[in-house]
Amino acid sequence: MLPDAKTKLFALIGSPIDHSFSPSMHNTSFEEKDINGCYLAFDTDEETLEDVVKSLKSLNAIGWNVTMPVKTKMAELCDELSEEAQIIGAVNTVVNQDGHLKGYSTDGIGFFRNAKENGVDVKDSSIVLVGAGGAARSIAAQAILEDVKKLTIYNRTFSKAQKLAEDLNKYTENKDIEIIAKDLSDAISLKADIDESDIFINATSVGMNPINNDSIIDPNWLREDLVVADIVYTPVKTKLEEEALKKRCKVLDGMGMVLWQGAYSFNYWTGEEFPVDLVKKKVFNID
Ligand code: NAP
């Protein structure tokens, strides 16, 4: 449907944004669902954020996605935060209910929904997560809500893994979950933890084009009954995923997470189910 005088505004804010799949994913979904909406991207940094948010509110935007570097500052501008957004203090989705802004972080729930859709049950599982940046924090927060048994967080900058574990432990008082932070340079410990875990997650940018095409761990450490997830989605199959497939591991790719985090944003804004299969086909050319 072409935009008209009743078209509702949706947006992506952050910087850089020109590589994002979100405008194509959401505009395709509006068309499919007969929703009179238009999703645009606005380059926004920390300096311009407050003005951009004020403008979106004045224009009665229904909601917006938030990407780097304004996820944390956007959380501070929200009137209310969902459970997982409170844990990590950052948002990637905002719903504007008549000027009342509610912030969510859908990366983690999108990651675990993709796991579920691929037949992976994470309850009571033991997970090794590498990374302590924005995406890793969202996955770690959601892991608590999914009742995993053990979460071992490795990061190159150890202090960030420690800070993440500390933040998470404030929310685990009544839960039977063990959260440990470790230094990524300790390869012996990393291998031993992977040997004892059910799921391995790369939530760093290692493996992403054009930066590098490395694997974050030695592929010889992979084994058939390990679920291997890589949240990097450029390339569509990272070196880690290729090696894991060779070892016949179940592999969860980054594109699945992209799709499902968008699906949750779409649902929070519109109350409608996101047309996952259509978006896969039309936006990502995946059948
Ligand atoms: P971020 O906040 O900048 O965090 C980057 C993480 O990668 C940090 O833990 C960083 O460690 C680590 N890292 C970077 N280079 C490294 C290296 N050479 N060796 C070891 N660790 C390294 O970024 P982010 O937003 O979390 O995104 C991380 C990746 O996930 C990106 O590739 C992004 O495209 C992807 N992503 C995917 C989805 C999805 O839906 N599939 C969603 C969000 C992000 P330090 O703390 O030591 O710097």
mmCIF file of C-alpha atoms and ligand atoms in Angstrom:
data_model
loop_
_atom_site.group_PDB
_atom_site.id
_atom_site.type_symbol
_atom_site.label_atom_id
_atom_site.label_comp_id
_atom_site.label_asym_id
_atom_site.label_seq_id
_atom_site.Cartn_x
_atom_site.Cartn_y
_atom_site.Cartn_z
ATOM 1 C CA MET A 1 0.000 0.000 0.000
ATOM 2 C CA LEU A 2 1.336 3.452 -0.867
ATOM 3 C CA PRO A 3 1.774 5.921 2.040
ATOM 4 C CA ASP A 4 -1.178 8.289 2.532
ATOM 5 C CA ALA A 5 -2.381 10.815 5.120
ATOM 6 C CA LYS A 6 -3.029 8.019 7.652
ATOM 7 C CA THR A 7 0.344 6.275 7.351
ATOM 8 C CA LYS A 8 1.991 5.544 10.714
ATOM 9 C CA LEU A 9 5.692 6.091 11.250
ATOM 10 C CA PHE A 10 8.189 3.457 12.474
ATOM 11 C CA ALA A 11 11.942 4.005 12.542
ATOM 12 C CA LEU A 12 15.468 2.848 13.138
ATOM 13 C CA ILE A 13 17.824 5.194 15.001
ATOM 14 C CA GLY A 14 21.579 4.840 15.588
ATOM 15 C CA SER A 15 24.759 5.189 13.560
ATOM 16 C CA PRO A 16 25.791 3.704 11.166
ATOM 17 C CA ILE A 17 22.448 2.434 9.893
ATOM 18 C CA ASP A 18 22.798 2.155 6.132
ATOM 19 C CA HIS A 19 23.682 -1.595 6.294
ATOM 20 C CA SER A 20 20.550 -2.504 8.282
ATOM 21 C CA PHE A 21 18.016 -5.126 7.133
ATOM 22 C CA SER A 22 15.331 -3.665 9.419
ATOM 23 C CA PRO A 23 13.700 -1.211 6.947
ATOM 24 C CA SER A 24 13.320 -3.969 4.308
ATOM 25 C CA MET A 25 12.109 -6.521 6.876
ATOM 26 C CA HIS A 26 9.458 -4.251 8.398
ATOM 27 C CA ASN A 27 8.247 -2.534 5.217
ATOM 28 C CA THR A 28 7.845 -5.979 3.585
ATOM 29 C CA SER A 29 5.865 -7.115 6.632
ATOM 30 C CA PHE A 30 3.603 -4.029 6.620
ATOM 31 C CA GLU A 31 2.729 -4.720 3.003
ATOM 32 C CA GLU A 32 2.031 -8.393 3.690
ATOM 33 C CA LYS A 33 -0.106 -7.635 6.756
ATOM 34 C CA ASP A 34 -1.961 -4.681 5.169
ATOM 35 C CA ILE A 35 -0.642 -2.340 7.844
ATOM 36 C CA ASN A 36 -0.542 1.322 6.810
ATOM 37 C CA GLY A 37 2.976 1.899 8.126
ATOM 38 C CA CYS A 38 6.298 3.163 6.885
ATOM 39 C CA TYR A 39 9.677 2.282 8.446
ATOM 40 C CA LEU A 40 12.519 4.775 7.904
ATOM 41 C CA ALA A 41 16.112 4.975 9.156
ATOM 42 C CA PHE A 42 17.466 8.143 10.821
ATOM 43 C CA ASP A 43 21.183 8.493 11.488
ATOM 44 C CA THR A 44 21.398 9.394 15.177
ATOM 45 C CA ASP A 45 24.300 9.746 17.606
ATOM 46 C CA GLU A 46 24.442 10.452 21.340
ATOM 47 C CA GLU A 47 24.384 14.209 20.724
ATOM 48 C CA THR A 48 21.266 14.201 18.551
ATOM 49 C CA LEU A 49 19.363 11.409 20.352
ATOM 50 C CA GLU A 50 17.193 13.564 22.621
ATOM 51 C CA ASP A 51 16.048 15.784 19.726
ATOM 52 C CA VAL A 52 15.338 12.766 17.516
ATOM 53 C CA VAL A 53 13.273 11.089 20.254
ATOM 54 C CA LYS A 54 11.348 14.322 20.876
ATOM 55 C CA SER A 55 10.620 14.532 17.138
ATOM 56 C CA LEU A 56 9.495 10.902 16.902
ATOM 57 C CA LYS A 57 7.134 11.497 19.825
ATOM 58 C CA SER A 58 5.760 14.705 18.218
ATOM 59 C CA LEU A 59 5.167 12.794 14.984
ATOM 60 C CA ASN A 60 3.300 10.074 16.918
ATOM 61 C CA ALA A 61 5.667 7.366 15.692
ATOM 62 C CA ILE A 62 4.319 3.991 16.822
ATOM 63 C CA GLY A 63 7.766 2.687 17.691
ATOM 64 C CA TRP A 64 11.390 2.457 16.723
ATOM 65 C CA ASN A 65 14.429 0.210 16.759
ATOM 66 C CA VAL A 66 17.632 1.403 18.357
ATOM 67 C CA THR A 67 21.141 0.402 17.412
ATOM 68 C CA MET A 68 24.684 1.389 18.391
ATOM 69 C CA PRO A 69 25.778 3.784 19.845
ATOM 70 C CA VAL A 70 22.542 4.934 21.501
ATOM 71 C CA LYS A 71 21.052 1.765 23.043
ATOM 72 C CA THR A 72 22.029 2.649 26.621
ATOM 73 C CA LYS A 73 21.114 6.329 26.428
ATOM 74 C CA MET A 74 17.768 5.422 24.838
ATOM 75 C CA ALA A 75 17.053 3.149 27.831
ATOM 76 C CA GLU A 76 17.562 6.169 30.096
ATOM 77 C CA LEU A 77 14.990 8.147 28.085
ATOM 78 C CA CYS A 78 12.297 5.438 28.420
ATOM 79 C CA ASP A 79 9.464 5.736 30.967
ATOM 80 C CA GLU A 80 9.366 1.966 31.488
ATOM 81 C CA LEU A 81 11.683 -0.951 30.718
ATOM 82 C CA SER A 82 10.890 -4.631 30.153
ATOM 83 C CA GLU A 83 12.516 -7.190 32.455
ATOM 84 C CA GLU A 84 15.456 -8.014 30.171
ATOM 85 C CA ALA A 85 16.048 -4.334 29.328
ATOM 86 C CA GLN A 86 16.239 -3.550 33.067
ATOM 87 C CA ILE A 87 18.869 -6.263 33.543
ATOM 88 C CA ILE A 88 21.149 -4.949 30.804
ATOM 89 C CA GLY A 89 20.265 -1.242 30.897
ATOM 90 C CA ALA A 90 19.957 -0.999 27.103
ATOM 91 C CA VAL A 91 17.136 -1.232 24.544
ATOM 92 C CA ASN A 92 16.828 -2.045 20.855
ATOM 93 C CA THR A 93 13.056 -1.526 20.603
ATOM 94 C CA VAL A 94 10.817 1.293 21.842
ATOM 95 C CA VAL A 95 7.028 1.287 21.869
ATOM 96 C CA ASN A 96 5.395 4.726 22.030
ATOM 97 C CA GLN A 97 2.034 4.472 23.810
ATOM 98 C CA ASP A 98 0.670 8.050 23.609
ATOM 99 C CA GLY A 99 3.987 9.536 24.685
ATOM 100 C CA HIS A 100 4.777 6.815 27.264
ATOM 101 C CA LEU A 101 7.941 5.058 26.037
ATOM 102 C CA LYS A 102 8.479 1.395 26.895
ATOM 103 C CA GLY A 103 11.866 -0.078 26.007
ATOM 104 C CA TYR A 104 12.672 -3.717 25.206
ATOM 105 C CA SER A 105 15.751 -5.651 24.171
ATOM 106 C CA THR A 106 14.702 -8.238 21.598
ATOM 107 C CA ASP A 107 18.159 -9.581 20.601
ATOM 108 C CA GLY A 108 18.236 -12.143 23.423
ATOM 109 C CA ILE A 109 14.640 -13.311 23.080
ATOM 110 C CA GLY A 110 15.178 -13.427 19.300
ATOM 111 C CA PHE A 111 18.281 -15.576 19.774
ATOM 112 C CA PHE A 112 16.471 -18.074 22.023
ATOM 113 C CA ARG A 113 13.352 -18.144 19.828
ATOM 114 C CA ASN A 114 15.560 -19.058 16.873
ATOM 115 C CA ALA A 115 17.064 -21.837 19.010
ATOM 116 C CA LYS A 116 13.581 -23.114 19.868
ATOM 117 C CA GLU A 117 12.467 -22.973 16.236
ATOM 118 C CA ASN A 118 15.498 -25.162 15.462
ATOM 119 C CA GLY A 119 14.549 -27.719 18.102
ATOM 120 C CA VAL A 120 17.042 -26.624 20.785
ATOM 121 C CA ASP A 121 15.700 -26.732 24.348
ATOM 122 C CA VAL A 122 17.842 -24.455 26.523
ATOM 123 C CA LYS A 123 16.189 -25.024 29.912
ATOM 124 C CA ASP A 124 18.732 -26.481 32.385
ATOM 125 C CA SER A 125 21.445 -26.345 29.735
ATOM 126 C CA SER A 126 25.054 -25.393 30.250
ATOM 127 C CA ILE A 127 26.176 -22.546 27.957
ATOM 128 C CA VAL A 128 29.570 -21.086 27.074
ATOM 129 C CA LEU A 129 29.100 -17.547 25.746
ATOM 130 C CA VAL A 130 32.021 -15.645 24.228
ATOM 131 C CA GLY A 131 31.544 -11.877 24.213
ATOM 132 C CA ALA A 132 30.376 -9.207 26.632
ATOM 133 C CA GLY A 133 29.294 -6.463 24.218
ATOM 134 C CA GLY A 134 25.750 -5.295 23.497
ATOM 135 C CA ALA A 135 24.474 -8.468 21.829
ATOM 136 C CA ALA A 136 26.141 -10.789 24.356
ATOM 137 C CA ARG A 137 24.588 -8.831 27.245
ATOM 138 C CA SER A 138 21.120 -9.227 25.743
ATOM 139 C CA ILE A 139 21.609 -12.982 25.204
ATOM 140 C CA ALA A 140 22.999 -13.403 28.738
ATOM 141 C CA ALA A 141 20.051 -11.544 30.312
ATOM 142 C CA GLN A 142 17.565 -13.657 28.384
ATOM 143 C CA ALA A 143 19.468 -16.832 29.374
ATOM 144 C CA ILE A 144 18.504 -16.098 32.994
ATOM 145 C CA LEU A 145 14.854 -15.726 32.004
ATOM 146 C CA GLU A 146 15.071 -19.017 30.035
ATOM 147 C CA ASP A 147 16.260 -20.868 33.190
ATOM 148 C CA VAL A 148 19.569 -22.168 31.912
ATOM 149 C CA LYS A 149 21.642 -24.057 34.499
ATOM 150 C CA LYS A 150 25.100 -22.624 33.906
ATOM 151 C CA LEU A 151 26.395 -19.653 31.936
ATOM 152 C CA THR A 152 30.139 -19.202 31.515
ATOM 153 C CA ILE A 153 31.036 -15.860 29.952
ATOM 154 C CA TYR A 154 34.413 -15.453 28.268
ATOM 155 C CA ASN A 155 35.621 -12.120 26.940
ATOM 156 C CA ARG A 156 38.839 -10.673 25.545
ATOM 157 C CA THR A 157 38.500 -7.744 27.969
ATOM 158 C CA PHE A 158 38.002 -9.732 31.156
ATOM 159 C CA SER A 159 36.667 -6.766 33.191
ATOM 160 C CA LYS A 160 33.652 -6.553 30.850
ATOM 161 C CA ALA A 161 32.830 -10.235 31.404
ATOM 162 C CA GLN A 162 33.122 -9.655 35.158
ATOM 163 C CA LYS A 163 30.830 -6.614 35.013
ATOM 164 C CA LEU A 164 28.251 -8.565 32.997
ATOM 165 C CA ALA A 165 28.318 -11.477 35.478
ATOM 166 C CA GLU A 166 27.931 -9.003 38.375
ATOM 167 C CA ASP A 167 24.963 -7.300 36.683
ATOM 168 C CA LEU A 168 23.304 -10.670 35.999
ATOM 169 C CA ASN A 169 23.877 -11.999 39.502
ATOM 170 C CA LYS A 170 21.723 -9.185 40.937
ATOM 171 C CA TYR A 171 18.755 -10.843 39.226
ATOM 172 C CA THR A 172 19.411 -14.495 40.050
ATOM 173 C CA GLU A 173 18.767 -14.634 43.806
ATOM 174 C CA ASN A 174 15.799 -16.990 43.544
ATOM 175 C CA LYS A 175 17.165 -18.984 40.632
ATOM 176 C CA ASP A 176 19.300 -22.097 40.476
ATOM 177 C CA ILE A 177 21.820 -20.772 37.971
ATOM 178 C CA GLU A 178 25.586 -20.482 38.050
ATOM 179 C CA ILE A 179 27.172 -17.512 36.252
ATOM 180 C CA ILE A 180 30.949 -17.339 35.869
ATOM 181 C CA ALA A 181 33.200 -14.804 34.108
ATOM 182 C CA LYS A 182 36.482 -15.903 32.528
ATOM 183 C CA ASP A 183 39.303 -14.474 30.440
ATOM 184 C CA LEU A 184 39.257 -15.468 26.761
ATOM 185 C CA SER A 185 43.060 -15.811 26.765
ATOM 186 C CA ASP A 186 42.743 -18.897 29.039
ATOM 187 C CA ALA A 187 42.468 -21.465 26.233
ATOM 188 C CA ILE A 188 42.842 -24.509 28.520
ATOM 189 C CA SER A 189 39.902 -23.429 30.654
ATOM 190 C CA LEU A 190 37.841 -22.508 27.575
ATOM 191 C CA LYS A 191 38.328 -25.927 26.017
ATOM 192 C CA ALA A 192 37.456 -27.681 29.290
ATOM 193 C CA ASP A 193 34.284 -25.584 29.664
ATOM 194 C CA ILE A 194 33.228 -26.276 26.069
ATOM 195 C CA ASP A 195 33.805 -30.020 26.675
ATOM 196 C CA GLU A 196 31.277 -29.861 29.530
ATOM 197 C CA SER A 197 28.719 -27.581 27.893
ATOM 198 C CA ASP A 198 25.626 -28.176 25.744
ATOM 199 C CA ILE A 199 25.705 -24.933 23.768
ATOM 200 C CA PHE A 200 28.540 -22.717 22.519
ATOM 201 C CA ILE A 201 27.730 -19.157 21.435
ATOM 202 C CA ASN A 202 29.998 -16.740 19.595
ATOM 203 C CA ALA A 203 28.614 -13.272 20.403
ATOM 204 C CA THR A 204 31.732 -11.372 19.354
ATOM 205 C CA SER A 205 32.343 -9.764 15.970
ATOM 206 C CA VAL A 206 35.071 -12.320 15.184
ATOM 207 C CA GLY A 207 34.199 -14.002 11.894
ATOM 208 C CA MET A 208 32.452 -10.951 10.511
ATOM 209 C CA ASN A 209 33.319 -9.668 7.027
ATOM 210 C CA PRO A 210 35.290 -7.631 6.114
ATOM 211 C CA ILE A 211 37.119 -7.510 9.472
ATOM 212 C CA ASN A 212 38.278 -11.140 9.422
ATOM 213 C CA ASN A 213 37.095 -14.637 8.673
ATOM 214 C CA ASP A 214 38.555 -16.351 11.715
ATOM 215 C CA SER A 215 36.890 -18.778 14.072
ATOM 216 C CA ILE A 216 36.737 -17.570 17.686
ATOM 217 C CA ILE A 217 37.736 -21.066 18.909
ATOM 218 C CA ASP A 218 39.845 -23.925 17.605
ATOM 219 C CA PRO A 219 37.415 -25.947 15.426
ATOM 220 C CA ASN A 220 39.020 -29.153 16.752
ATOM 221 C CA TRP A 221 37.194 -28.473 20.031
ATOM 222 C CA LEU A 222 33.795 -28.940 18.401
ATOM 223 C CA ARG A 223 31.929 -32.237 18.803
ATOM 224 C CA GLU A 224 28.778 -33.637 17.256
ATOM 225 C CA ASP A 225 26.495 -33.220 20.291
ATOM 226 C CA LEU A 226 27.438 -29.565 20.847
ATOM 227 C CA VAL A 227 24.985 -26.915 19.629
ATOM 228 C CA VAL A 228 27.025 -24.153 17.977
ATOM 229 C CA ALA A 229 25.589 -20.658 17.564
ATOM 230 C CA ASP A 230 27.223 -17.744 15.801
ATOM 231 C CA ILE A 231 25.383 -14.423 15.929
ATOM 232 C CA VAL A 232 27.513 -12.925 13.141
ATOM 233 C CA TYR A 233 25.383 -12.742 9.977
ATOM 234 C CA THR A 234 27.843 -11.365 7.411
ATOM 235 C CA PRO A 235 28.881 -13.780 5.956
ATOM 236 C CA VAL A 236 25.722 -15.879 6.158
ATOM 237 C CA LYS A 237 27.922 -18.924 7.027
ATOM 238 C CA THR A 238 30.912 -18.001 9.165
ATOM 239 C CA LYS A 239 34.046 -20.106 9.393
ATOM 240 C CA LEU A 240 32.909 -21.329 12.833
ATOM 241 C CA GLU A 241 29.572 -22.449 11.365
ATOM 242 C CA GLU A 242 31.263 -24.181 8.414
ATOM 243 C CA GLU A 243 33.558 -26.091 10.758
ATOM 244 C CA ALA A 244 30.641 -26.975 13.048
ATOM 245 C CA LEU A 245 28.621 -28.298 10.105
ATOM 246 C CA LYS A 246 31.578 -30.482 9.085
ATOM 247 C CA LYS A 247 31.494 -31.967 12.604
ATOM 248 C CA ARG A 248 27.705 -32.511 12.228
ATOM 249 C CA CYS A 249 26.872 -30.120 15.082
ATOM 250 C CA LYS A 250 23.469 -28.442 15.185
ATOM 251 C CA VAL A 251 24.173 -24.877 14.024
ATOM 252 C CA LEU A 252 22.208 -21.733 14.875
ATOM 253 C CA ASP A 253 23.074 -18.882 12.529
ATOM 254 C CA GLY A 254 23.013 -15.126 12.988
ATOM 255 C CA MET A 255 20.381 -14.575 10.317
ATOM 256 C CA GLY A 256 17.828 -16.536 12.374
ATOM 257 C CA MET A 257 18.470 -14.181 15.282
ATOM 258 C CA VAL A 258 18.115 -11.115 13.010
ATOM 259 C CA LEU A 259 14.742 -12.406 11.849
ATOM 260 C CA TRP A 260 13.391 -13.225 15.287
ATOM 261 C CA GLN A 261 14.578 -10.056 17.037
ATOM 262 C CA GLY A 262 12.698 -8.172 14.291
ATOM 263 C CA ALA A 263 9.688 -10.437 14.740
ATOM 264 C CA TYR A 264 9.411 -9.491 18.415
ATOM 265 C CA SER A 265 9.770 -5.744 17.689
ATOM 266 C CA PHE A 266 7.051 -5.997 15.031
ATOM 267 C CA ASN A 267 4.744 -7.838 17.404
ATOM 268 C CA TYR A 268 5.287 -5.343 20.266
ATOM 269 C CA TRP A 269 4.408 -2.439 17.939
ATOM 270 C CA THR A 270 1.494 -3.893 15.989
ATOM 271 C CA GLY A 271 0.183 -6.871 18.002
ATOM 272 C CA GLU A 272 0.505 -8.871 14.756
ATOM 273 C CA GLU A 273 2.594 -11.944 13.988
ATOM 274 C CA PHE A 274 5.647 -11.204 11.843
ATOM 275 C CA PRO A 275 5.541 -13.050 8.489
ATOM 276 C CA VAL A 276 8.837 -14.873 9.103
ATOM 277 C CA ASP A 277 8.753 -17.165 6.063
ATOM 278 C CA LEU A 278 7.895 -14.351 3.676
ATOM 279 C CA VAL A 279 10.663 -12.094 5.045
ATOM 280 C CA LYS A 280 13.158 -14.976 4.774
ATOM 281 C CA LYS A 281 12.223 -15.429 1.149
ATOM 282 C CA LYS A 282 11.798 -11.818 0.022
ATOM 283 C CA VAL A 283 14.484 -10.060 2.070
ATOM 284 C CA PHE A 284 17.096 -12.783 2.578
ATOM 285 C CA ASN A 285 16.415 -15.016 -0.452
ATOM 286 C CA ILE A 286 16.212 -18.067 1.825
ATOM 287 C CA ASP A 287 13.598 -20.720 0.979
HETATM 288 P P1 NAP B 1 30.028 -4.821 20.596
HETATM 289 O O1 NAP B 1 29.122 -4.311 21.657
HETATM 290 O O2 NAP B 1 30.994 -3.880 19.966
HETATM 291 O O3 NAP B 1 30.862 -6.059 21.223
HETATM 292 C C1 NAP B 1 31.867 -6.702 20.478
HETATM 293 C C2 NAP B 1 32.339 -7.947 21.215
HETATM 294 O O4 NAP B 1 33.264 -8.632 20.367
HETATM 295 C C3 NAP B 1 33.075 -7.647 22.521
HETATM 296 O O5 NAP B 1 32.850 -8.681 23.432
HETATM 297 C C4 NAP B 1 34.537 -7.648 22.030
HETATM 298 O O6 NAP B 1 35.471 -7.915 23.055
HETATM 299 C C5 NAP B 1 34.506 -8.800 21.064
HETATM 300 N N1 NAP B 1 35.603 -8.773 20.094
HETATM 301 C C6 NAP B 1 35.782 -7.916 19.056
HETATM 302 N N2 NAP B 1 36.902 -8.213 18.383
HETATM 303 C C7 NAP B 1 37.458 -9.279 19.003
HETATM 304 C C8 NAP B 1 38.620 -10.065 18.777
HETATM 305 N N3 NAP B 1 39.453 -9.803 17.748
HETATM 306 N N4 NAP B 1 38.879 -11.109 19.603
HETATM 307 C C9 NAP B 1 38.031 -11.398 20.613
HETATM 308 N N5 NAP B 1 36.916 -10.690 20.902
HETATM 309 C C10 NAP B 1 36.631 -9.653 20.098
HETATM 310 O O7 NAP B 1 29.195 -5.461 19.396
HETATM 311 P P2 NAP B 1 27.781 -6.200 19.436
HETATM 312 O O8 NAP B 1 26.707 -5.221 19.152
HETATM 313 O O9 NAP B 1 27.691 -7.018 20.663
HETATM 314 O O10 NAP B 1 27.895 -7.137 18.116
HETATM 315 C C11 NAP B 1 28.785 -8.239 18.072
HETATM 316 C C12 NAP B 1 28.552 -9.013 16.756
HETATM 317 O O11 NAP B 1 27.230 -9.527 16.751
HETATM 318 C C13 NAP B 1 28.653 -8.156 15.495
HETATM 319 O O12 NAP B 1 29.255 -8.934 14.493
HETATM 320 C C14 NAP B 1 27.215 -7.860 15.130
HETATM 321 O O13 NAP B 1 27.032 -7.666 13.749
HETATM 322 C C15 NAP B 1 26.541 -9.146 15.579
HETATM 323 N N6 NAP B 1 25.132 -8.960 15.962
HETATM 324 C C16 NAP B 1 24.236 -9.854 15.439
HETATM 325 C C17 NAP B 1 22.897 -9.732 15.779
HETATM 326 C C18 NAP B 1 21.916 -10.682 15.175
HETATM 327 O O14 NAP B 1 20.696 -10.445 15.280
HETATM 328 N N7 NAP B 1 22.363 -11.777 14.584
HETATM 329 C C19 NAP B 1 22.462 -8.732 16.670
HETATM 330 C C20 NAP B 1 23.424 -7.862 17.202
HETATM 331 C C21 NAP B 1 24.761 -7.994 16.844
HETATM 332 P P3 NAP B 1 36.082 -6.704 23.944
HETATM 333 O O15 NAP B 1 35.070 -6.407 24.990
HETATM 334 O O16 NAP B 1 37.332 -7.256 24.462
HETATM 335 O O17 NAP B 1 36.306 -5.554 22.997
#
